[in-house]
Amino acid sequence: MITKRIIPCLDVRDGRVVKGINFEGLRTVSSPVDLARYYSDCGADELVFYDITASSDGRKLFTDILTETARNVFIPLTVGGGISSLDDFDRVLKCGADKVSVNSGAIRDPSLIGEAAKRYGDQCVVLSVDIKRVDGVFRVFAKGGRVNTGLEAIEWIRRGVGSGAGEVVVNSIDTDGVKGGFDLEMLDAVCSAVSVPVIASGGAGKIEDFIELFKTLPKVDAGLAASIFHFGEVKIADLKREMKAHGIPARI
């Protein structure tokens, strides 16, 4: 049985890890290098590194801090932020990333997904989608959740996977940082639309939220969280022990 993955997320701004609520009110947490090393040592299955203002600032992702972070982790590393061309893919992979996450760049140029998948393989291309309900419809937001693209989210995800994205990260803006549990309705809609791995992001506040996620939606492959791990509210070892106790396969 395939184990469910637990993935801490490093939201990086100006070389520091930050965290907010509903994508707003960011505060500094720690050094990405120190946190990455900690998570690599304490049982995380993968790690995500987002340069969260690269797209909105219209600049390239910081490669110096990324290279140093990659040197300190021995688990798969997914990197995103300001990825808008094949050159960006190449640069980030050369810094040590295993997978590359595309979001706003793919919205601007949907052909990027297929071109990257053809050059680097589907397994390297992660489609990250920031989604918020607007008048009851799941809408895709760009530039760190600041801009409503008007795209219907499920159709956009289906299109991205059809073009070659090998994995989807579903970021619920409605539940981000609120710690009230994952957005199960949104995740269920995505899992029903695609057959590639789906990573749930946004809303985790306690161990029980992960148990509910994997029990309610067995198709979800991984749970991603930030602040509850960063601030020690949930220890990954404790979480995985509880998962095993509930019959959820986990790597311990």
PDB file of C-alpha atoms in Angstrom:
ATOM      1  CA  MET A   1       0.000   0.000   0.000  1.00  0.00           C
ATOM      2  CA  ILE A   2       1.317   3.433  -0.925  1.00  0.00           C
ATOM      3  CA  THR A   3       2.190   5.506   2.132  1.00  0.00           C
ATOM      4  CA  LYS A   4       0.590   8.900   2.645  1.00  0.00           C
ATOM      5  CA  ARG A   5       3.110  11.727   2.575  1.00  0.00           C
ATOM      6  CA  ILE A   6       3.522  14.509   5.126  1.00  0.00           C
ATOM      7  CA  ILE A   7       5.032  17.637   3.577  1.00  0.00           C
ATOM      8  CA  PRO A   8       6.093  20.788   5.436  1.00  0.00           C
ATOM      9  CA  CYS A   9       5.982  23.963   3.360  1.00  0.00           C
ATOM     10  CA  LEU A  10       8.518  26.777   3.530  1.00  0.00           C
ATOM     11  CA  ASP A  11       6.935  30.034   2.340  1.00  0.00           C
ATOM     12  CA  VAL A  12       9.999  32.220   1.768  1.00  0.00           C
ATOM     13  CA  ARG A  13      10.080  36.004   1.434  1.00  0.00           C
ATOM     14  CA  ASP A  14      13.340  37.981   1.336  1.00  0.00           C
ATOM     15  CA  GLY A  15      15.259  34.874   2.378  1.00  0.00           C
ATOM     16  CA  ARG A  16      13.164  34.121   5.489  1.00  0.00           C
ATOM     17  CA  VAL A  17      10.294  31.717   6.101  1.00  0.00           C
ATOM     18  CA  VAL A  18       7.008  33.532   6.759  1.00  0.00           C
ATOM     19  CA  LYS A  19       3.432  32.519   7.561  1.00  0.00           C
ATOM     20  CA  GLY A  20       0.085  34.279   7.478  1.00  0.00           C
ATOM     21  CA  ILE A  21      -3.667  33.672   7.425  1.00  0.00           C
ATOM     22  CA  ASN A  22      -5.705  33.519   4.206  1.00  0.00           C
ATOM     23  CA  PHE A  23      -2.479  34.443   2.364  1.00  0.00           C
ATOM     24  CA  GLU A  24      -2.238  37.754   4.312  1.00  0.00           C
ATOM     25  CA  GLY A  25      -0.627  39.185   7.448  1.00  0.00           C
ATOM     26  CA  LEU A  26       2.749  37.487   6.967  1.00  0.00           C
ATOM     27  CA  ARG A  27       5.171  37.179   9.891  1.00  0.00           C
ATOM     28  CA  THR A  28       8.725  35.876   9.969  1.00  0.00           C
ATOM     29  CA  VAL A  29       9.320  32.366  11.302  1.00  0.00           C
ATOM     30  CA  SER A  30      12.904  31.221  10.703  1.00  0.00           C
ATOM     31  CA  SER A  31      15.716  30.555   8.260  1.00  0.00           C
ATOM     32  CA  PRO A  32      14.695  28.218   5.418  1.00  0.00           C
ATOM     33  CA  VAL A  33      18.048  26.441   5.660  1.00  0.00           C
ATOM     34  CA  ASP A  34      17.621  25.695   9.371  1.00  0.00           C
ATOM     35  CA  LEU A  35      14.012  24.592   8.976  1.00  0.00           C
ATOM     36  CA  ALA A  36      14.794  22.442   5.954  1.00  0.00           C
ATOM     37  CA  ARG A  37      17.565  20.664   7.837  1.00  0.00           C
ATOM     38  CA  TYR A  38      15.230  20.107  10.798  1.00  0.00           C
ATOM     39  CA  TYR A  39      12.439  18.633   8.686  1.00  0.00           C
ATOM     40  CA  SER A  40      14.827  16.441   6.721  1.00  0.00           C
ATOM     41  CA  ASP A  41      16.019  14.973  10.023  1.00  0.00           C
ATOM     42  CA  CYS A  42      12.663  14.546  11.759  1.00  0.00           C
ATOM     43  CA  GLY A  43      10.690  12.380   9.347  1.00  0.00           C
ATOM     44  CA  ALA A  44       9.143  14.657   6.709  1.00  0.00           C
ATOM     45  CA  ASP A  45       8.553  12.766   3.470  1.00  0.00           C
ATOM     46  CA  GLU A  46       9.139  15.736   1.199  1.00  0.00           C
ATOM     47  CA  LEU A  47       9.650  19.476   1.451  1.00  0.00           C
ATOM     48  CA  VAL A  48       8.155  22.378  -0.497  1.00  0.00           C
ATOM     49  CA  PHE A  49       9.997  25.688  -0.939  1.00  0.00           C
ATOM     50  CA  TYR A  50       7.930  28.597  -2.281  1.00  0.00           C
ATOM     51  CA  ASP A  51       9.427  32.015  -3.013  1.00  0.00           C
ATOM     52  CA  ILE A  52       6.024  33.531  -2.376  1.00  0.00           C
ATOM     53  CA  THR A  53       6.580  37.053  -3.738  1.00  0.00           C
ATOM     54  CA  ALA A  54       8.636  36.209  -6.842  1.00  0.00           C
ATOM     55  CA  SER A  55       5.607  36.281  -9.148  1.00  0.00           C
ATOM     56  CA  SER A  56       3.969  39.362  -7.663  1.00  0.00           C
ATOM     57  CA  ASP A  57       7.314  41.206  -7.623  1.00  0.00           C
ATOM     58  CA  GLY A  58       7.939  40.188 -11.236  1.00  0.00           C
ATOM     59  CA  ARG A  59      11.380  38.755 -10.488  1.00  0.00           C
ATOM     60  CA  LYS A  60      13.263  35.469 -10.579  1.00  0.00           C
ATOM     61  CA  LEU A  61      13.304  33.100  -7.619  1.00  0.00           C
ATOM     62  CA  PHE A  62      16.205  33.575  -5.212  1.00  0.00           C
ATOM     63  CA  THR A  63      18.717  30.876  -6.131  1.00  0.00           C
ATOM     64  CA  ASP A  64      21.388  31.406  -3.469  1.00  0.00           C
ATOM     65  CA  ILE A  65      19.155  30.569  -0.502  1.00  0.00           C
ATOM     66  CA  LEU A  66      17.542  27.758  -2.504  1.00  0.00           C
ATOM     67  CA  THR A  67      20.910  26.174  -3.298  1.00  0.00           C
ATOM     68  CA  GLU A  68      21.908  26.285   0.364  1.00  0.00           C
ATOM     69  CA  THR A  69      18.548  24.811   1.404  1.00  0.00           C
ATOM     70  CA  ALA A  70      18.837  21.978  -1.132  1.00  0.00           C
ATOM     71  CA  ARG A  71      22.291  21.093   0.189  1.00  0.00           C
ATOM     72  CA  ASN A  72      20.810  20.473   3.608  1.00  0.00           C
ATOM     73  CA  VAL A  73      17.905  18.165   2.748  1.00  0.00           C
ATOM     74  CA  PHE A  74      17.931  14.505   1.850  1.00  0.00           C
ATOM     75  CA  ILE A  75      14.266  14.155   0.937  1.00  0.00           C
ATOM     76  CA  PRO A  76      12.525  15.211  -2.301  1.00  0.00           C
ATOM     77  CA  LEU A  77      12.380  19.000  -2.663  1.00  0.00           C
ATOM     78  CA  THR A  78       9.715  20.811  -4.683  1.00  0.00           C
ATOM     79  CA  VAL A  79      10.405  24.446  -5.535  1.00  0.00           C
ATOM     80  CA  GLY A  80       8.105  27.171  -6.852  1.00  0.00           C
ATOM     81  CA  GLY A  81       7.763  30.923  -7.184  1.00  0.00           C
ATOM     82  CA  GLY A  82       8.308  33.012 -10.300  1.00  0.00           C
ATOM     83  CA  ILE A  83       8.499  29.954 -12.577  1.00  0.00           C
ATOM     84  CA  SER A  84       7.476  31.219 -16.009  1.00  0.00           C
ATOM     85  CA  SER A  85       9.794  29.560 -18.538  1.00  0.00           C
ATOM     86  CA  LEU A  86      11.817  26.437 -19.281  1.00  0.00           C
ATOM     87  CA  ASP A  87      14.906  28.427 -18.314  1.00  0.00           C
ATOM     88  CA  ASP A  88      13.386  28.855 -14.858  1.00  0.00           C
ATOM     89  CA  PHE A  89      12.826  25.097 -14.623  1.00  0.00           C
ATOM     90  CA  ASP A  90      16.429  24.487 -15.639  1.00  0.00           C
ATOM     91  CA  ARG A  91      17.817  27.015 -13.169  1.00  0.00           C
ATOM     92  CA  VAL A  92      15.832  25.679 -10.214  1.00  0.00           C
ATOM     93  CA  LEU A  93      16.635  22.043 -10.981  1.00  0.00           C
ATOM     94  CA  LYS A  94      20.337  22.913 -11.179  1.00  0.00           C
ATOM     95  CA  CYS A  95      20.031  24.462  -7.706  1.00  0.00           C
ATOM     96  CA  GLY A  96      19.016  21.058  -6.351  1.00  0.00           C
ATOM     97  CA  ALA A  97      15.229  20.862  -6.730  1.00  0.00           C
ATOM     98  CA  ASP A  98      13.688  17.476  -7.539  1.00  0.00           C
ATOM     99  CA  LYS A  99      10.365  18.865  -8.743  1.00  0.00           C
ATOM    100  CA  VAL A 100       9.233  22.294  -9.938  1.00  0.00           C
ATOM    101  CA  SER A 101       5.922  23.873  -9.016  1.00  0.00           C
ATOM    102  CA  VAL A 102       4.168  26.142 -11.508  1.00  0.00           C
ATOM    103  CA  ASN A 103       1.261  28.427 -10.691  1.00  0.00           C
ATOM    104  CA  SER A 104       0.994  31.988 -12.059  1.00  0.00           C
ATOM    105  CA  GLY A 105       3.476  31.235 -14.853  1.00  0.00           C
ATOM    106  CA  ALA A 106       1.273  28.423 -16.157  1.00  0.00           C
ATOM    107  CA  ILE A 107      -1.783  30.666 -16.019  1.00  0.00           C
ATOM    108  CA  ARG A 108      -0.003  33.228 -18.199  1.00  0.00           C
ATOM    109  CA  ASP A 109       1.301  30.549 -20.578  1.00  0.00           C
ATOM    110  CA  PRO A 110      -0.479  27.176 -20.272  1.00  0.00           C
ATOM    111  CA  SER A 111       1.879  25.645 -22.868  1.00  0.00           C
ATOM    112  CA  LEU A 112       4.645  25.804 -20.226  1.00  0.00           C
ATOM    113  CA  ILE A 113       3.226  22.695 -18.525  1.00  0.00           C
ATOM    114  CA  GLY A 114       3.425  20.522 -21.608  1.00  0.00           C
ATOM    115  CA  GLU A 115       6.812  21.848 -22.693  1.00  0.00           C
ATOM    116  CA  ALA A 116       8.312  21.237 -19.242  1.00  0.00           C
ATOM    117  CA  ALA A 117       6.786  17.756 -19.013  1.00  0.00           C
ATOM    118  CA  LYS A 118       8.229  16.864 -22.399  1.00  0.00           C
ATOM    119  CA  ARG A 119      11.720  18.054 -21.454  1.00  0.00           C
ATOM    120  CA  TYR A 120      11.933  16.951 -17.803  1.00  0.00           C
ATOM    121  CA  GLY A 121       9.182  14.333 -17.445  1.00  0.00           C
ATOM    122  CA  ASP A 122       5.685  14.509 -15.947  1.00  0.00           C
ATOM    123  CA  GLN A 123       7.019  13.568 -12.499  1.00  0.00           C
ATOM    124  CA  CYS A 124       8.991  16.825 -12.390  1.00  0.00           C
ATOM    125  CA  VAL A 125       6.042  19.147 -13.081  1.00  0.00           C
ATOM    126  CA  VAL A 126       3.795  20.060 -10.150  1.00  0.00           C
ATOM    127  CA  LEU A 127       0.717  22.194 -10.821  1.00  0.00           C
ATOM    128  CA  SER A 128       0.049  24.348  -7.766  1.00  0.00           C
ATOM    129  CA  VAL A 129      -3.374  26.004  -7.737  1.00  0.00           C
ATOM    130  CA  ASP A 130      -4.578  28.693  -5.311  1.00  0.00           C
ATOM    131  CA  ILE A 131      -8.351  28.337  -5.107  1.00  0.00           C
ATOM    132  CA  LYS A 132     -11.053  30.423  -3.460  1.00  0.00           C
ATOM    133  CA  ARG A 133     -14.815  30.240  -3.613  1.00  0.00           C
ATOM    134  CA  VAL A 134     -16.362  33.173  -5.456  1.00  0.00           C
ATOM    135  CA  ASP A 135     -20.170  33.162  -5.477  1.00  0.00           C
ATOM    136  CA  GLY A 136     -20.097  29.423  -4.827  1.00  0.00           C
ATOM    137  CA  VAL A 137     -17.689  28.659  -7.681  1.00  0.00           C
ATOM    138  CA  PHE A 138     -14.105  27.423  -7.227  1.00  0.00           C
ATOM    139  CA  ARG A 139     -11.956  30.124  -8.854  1.00  0.00           C
ATOM    140  CA  VAL A 140      -8.210  30.128  -9.572  1.00  0.00           C
ATOM    141  CA  PHE A 141      -6.223  33.008  -8.079  1.00  0.00           C
ATOM    142  CA  ALA A 142      -2.774  34.159  -9.200  1.00  0.00           C
ATOM    143  CA  LYS A 143       0.130  36.209  -7.807  1.00  0.00           C
ATOM    144  CA  GLY A 144       0.079  34.671  -4.338  1.00  0.00           C
ATOM    145  CA  GLY A 145      -3.706  34.652  -4.095  1.00  0.00           C
ATOM    146  CA  ARG A 146      -4.050  38.345  -4.929  1.00  0.00           C
ATOM    147  CA  VAL A 147      -5.654  38.207  -8.378  1.00  0.00           C
ATOM    148  CA  ASN A 148      -8.850  36.418  -9.410  1.00  0.00           C
ATOM    149  CA  THR A 149      -8.128  34.958 -12.848  1.00  0.00           C
ATOM    150  CA  GLY A 150     -11.762  34.083 -13.481  1.00  0.00           C
ATOM    151  CA  LEU A 151     -10.735  30.511 -14.332  1.00  0.00           C
ATOM    152  CA  GLU A 152     -12.913  27.709 -12.966  1.00  0.00           C
ATOM    153  CA  ALA A 153     -10.525  25.686 -10.834  1.00  0.00           C
ATOM    154  CA  ILE A 154     -11.546  22.097 -11.553  1.00  0.00           C
ATOM    155  CA  GLU A 155     -11.456  22.605 -15.301  1.00  0.00           C
ATOM    156  CA  TRP A 156      -8.091  24.359 -15.038  1.00  0.00           C
ATOM    157  CA  ILE A 157      -6.641  21.464 -13.043  1.00  0.00           C
ATOM    158  CA  ARG A 158      -8.054  18.925 -15.478  1.00  0.00           C
ATOM    159  CA  ARG A 159      -6.478  20.872 -18.330  1.00  0.00           C
ATOM    160  CA  GLY A 160      -3.102  21.097 -16.580  1.00  0.00           C
ATOM    161  CA  VAL A 161      -2.965  17.389 -15.860  1.00  0.00           C
ATOM    162  CA  GLY A 162      -3.983  16.668 -19.434  1.00  0.00           C
ATOM    163  CA  SER A 163      -1.016  18.766 -20.580  1.00  0.00           C
ATOM    164  CA  GLY A 164       1.431  16.780 -18.493  1.00  0.00           C
ATOM    165  CA  ALA A 165       1.429  17.898 -14.845  1.00  0.00           C
ATOM    166  CA  GLY A 166       2.300  14.832 -12.795  1.00  0.00           C
ATOM    167  CA  GLU A 167       1.034  16.122  -9.451  1.00  0.00           C
ATOM    168  CA  VAL A 168      -1.394  18.753  -8.173  1.00  0.00           C
ATOM    169  CA  VAL A 169      -1.141  20.874  -5.032  1.00  0.00           C
ATOM    170  CA  VAL A 170      -4.550  22.228  -4.020  1.00  0.00           C
ATOM    171  CA  ASN A 171      -4.126  25.398  -1.945  1.00  0.00           C
ATOM    172  CA  SER A 172      -7.411  26.463  -0.374  1.00  0.00           C
ATOM    173  CA  ILE A 173      -7.288  30.202   0.288  1.00  0.00           C
ATOM    174  CA  ASP A 174     -10.527  29.888   2.277  1.00  0.00           C
ATOM    175  CA  THR A 175      -8.908  27.615   4.879  1.00  0.00           C
ATOM    176  CA  ASP A 176      -5.265  28.780   4.695  1.00  0.00           C
ATOM    177  CA  GLY A 177      -3.820  29.412   8.156  1.00  0.00           C
ATOM    178  CA  VAL A 178      -7.241  29.185   9.820  1.00  0.00           C
ATOM    179  CA  LYS A 179      -6.441  25.764  11.347  1.00  0.00           C
ATOM    180  CA  GLY A 180     -10.018  24.535  11.075  1.00  0.00           C
ATOM    181  CA  GLY A 181      -9.261  21.492   8.933  1.00  0.00           C
ATOM    182  CA  PHE A 182      -8.603  20.816   5.265  1.00  0.00           C
ATOM    183  CA  ASP A 183     -11.071  21.896   2.575  1.00  0.00           C
ATOM    184  CA  LEU A 184     -12.576  18.440   2.024  1.00  0.00           C
ATOM    185  CA  GLU A 185     -15.247  19.595  -0.437  1.00  0.00           C
ATOM    186  CA  MET A 186     -12.684  21.246  -2.691  1.00  0.00           C
ATOM    187  CA  LEU A 187     -10.275  18.311  -2.466  1.00  0.00           C
ATOM    188  CA  ASP A 188     -12.988  15.787  -3.243  1.00  0.00           C
ATOM    189  CA  ALA A 189     -13.876  17.699  -6.414  1.00  0.00           C
ATOM    190  CA  VAL A 190     -10.234  17.701  -7.529  1.00  0.00           C
ATOM    191  CA  CYS A 191      -9.676  14.005  -6.745  1.00  0.00           C
ATOM    192  CA  SER A 192     -12.766  13.129  -8.755  1.00  0.00           C
ATOM    193  CA  ALA A 193     -11.454  15.078 -11.764  1.00  0.00           C
ATOM    194  CA  VAL A 194      -7.877  13.749 -12.090  1.00  0.00           C
ATOM    195  CA  SER A 195      -5.934  10.550 -11.524  1.00  0.00           C
ATOM    196  CA  VAL A 196      -2.506  12.001 -10.635  1.00  0.00           C
ATOM    197  CA  PRO A 197      -1.380  12.477  -7.000  1.00  0.00           C
ATOM    198  CA  VAL A 198      -3.222  15.262  -5.172  1.00  0.00           C
ATOM    199  CA  ILE A 199      -1.626  17.151  -2.276  1.00  0.00           C
ATOM    200  CA  ALA A 200      -3.925  18.887   0.207  1.00  0.00           C
ATOM    201  CA  SER A 201      -2.806  22.314   1.429  1.00  0.00           C
ATOM    202  CA  GLY A 202      -4.452  24.848   3.704  1.00  0.00           C
ATOM    203  CA  GLY A 203      -6.295  24.411   6.978  1.00  0.00           C
ATOM    204  CA  ALA A 204      -4.397  21.866   9.076  1.00  0.00           C
ATOM    205  CA  GLY A 205      -4.523  22.775  12.765  1.00  0.00           C
ATOM    206  CA  LYS A 206      -4.045  19.488  14.592  1.00  0.00           C
ATOM    207  CA  ILE A 207      -3.235  15.816  14.098  1.00  0.00           C
ATOM    208  CA  GLU A 208      -6.909  14.905  13.808  1.00  0.00           C
ATOM    209  CA  ASP A 209      -7.229  17.080  10.693  1.00  0.00           C
ATOM    210  CA  PHE A 210      -4.805  14.805   8.840  1.00  0.00           C
ATOM    211  CA  ILE A 211      -6.589  11.687  10.091  1.00  0.00           C
ATOM    212  CA  GLU A 212      -9.914  13.091   8.860  1.00  0.00           C
ATOM    213  CA  LEU A 213      -8.332  14.041   5.521  1.00  0.00           C
ATOM    214  CA  PHE A 214      -6.937  10.609   4.717  1.00  0.00           C
ATOM    215  CA  LYS A 215      -9.903   8.686   6.131  1.00  0.00           C
ATOM    216  CA  THR A 216     -12.503  10.800   4.319  1.00  0.00           C
ATOM    217  CA  LEU A 217     -10.603  11.136   1.041  1.00  0.00           C
ATOM    218  CA  PRO A 218      -8.392   8.061   0.485  1.00  0.00           C
ATOM    219  CA  LYS A 219      -7.478   9.391  -2.972  1.00  0.00           C
ATOM    220  CA  VAL A 220      -5.535  12.293  -1.440  1.00  0.00           C
ATOM    221  CA  ASP A 221      -1.848  11.362  -1.525  1.00  0.00           C
ATOM    222  CA  ALA A 222      -0.327  13.890   0.850  1.00  0.00           C
ATOM    223  CA  GLY A 223      -1.021  16.544   3.438  1.00  0.00           C
ATOM    224  CA  LEU A 224       0.942  19.790   3.332  1.00  0.00           C
ATOM    225  CA  ALA A 225       1.158  22.271   6.206  1.00  0.00           C
ATOM    226  CA  ALA A 226       3.324  25.095   7.468  1.00  0.00           C
ATOM    227  CA  SER A 227       2.669  26.908  10.748  1.00  0.00           C
ATOM    228  CA  ILE A 228       1.636  23.894  12.846  1.00  0.00           C
ATOM    229  CA  PHE A 229       4.983  22.303  12.029  1.00  0.00           C
ATOM    230  CA  HIS A 230       7.032  25.520  12.186  1.00  0.00           C
ATOM    231  CA  PHE A 231       5.734  26.457  15.663  1.00  0.00           C
ATOM    232  CA  GLY A 232       5.878  22.912  17.063  1.00  0.00           C
ATOM    233  CA  GLU A 233       2.120  22.543  17.459  1.00  0.00           C
ATOM    234  CA  VAL A 234       2.315  19.183  15.692  1.00  0.00           C
ATOM    235  CA  LYS A 235       5.395  16.975  15.653  1.00  0.00           C
ATOM    236  CA  ILE A 236       5.728  14.922  12.476  1.00  0.00           C
ATOM    237  CA  ALA A 237       6.743  11.785  14.416  1.00  0.00           C
ATOM    238  CA  ASP A 238       3.610  12.062  16.593  1.00  0.00           C
ATOM    239  CA  LEU A 239       1.431  12.630  13.547  1.00  0.00           C
ATOM    240  CA  LYS A 240       2.759   9.570  11.775  1.00  0.00           C
ATOM    241  CA  ARG A 241       2.298   7.379  14.846  1.00  0.00           C
ATOM    242  CA  GLU A 242      -1.347   8.444  14.987  1.00  0.00           C
ATOM    243  CA  MET A 243      -1.766   7.793  11.294  1.00  0.00           C
ATOM    244  CA  LYS A 244      -0.443   4.254  11.709  1.00  0.00           C
ATOM    245  CA  ALA A 245      -2.717   3.726  14.707  1.00  0.00           C
ATOM    246  CA  HIS A 246      -5.687   4.662  12.503  1.00  0.00           C
ATOM    247  CA  GLY A 247      -4.652   2.292   9.739  1.00  0.00           C
ATOM    248  CA  ILE A 248      -3.268   5.031   7.475  1.00  0.00           C
ATOM    249  CA  PRO A 249      -0.007   3.909   5.814  1.00  0.00           C
ATOM    250  CA  ALA A 250       2.904   6.176   6.729  1.00  0.00           C
ATOM    251  CA  ARG A 251       6.681   6.011   6.508  1.00  0.00           C
ATOM    252  CA  ILE A 252       8.137   5.982  10.011  1.00  0.00           C
TER     253      ILE A 252
END
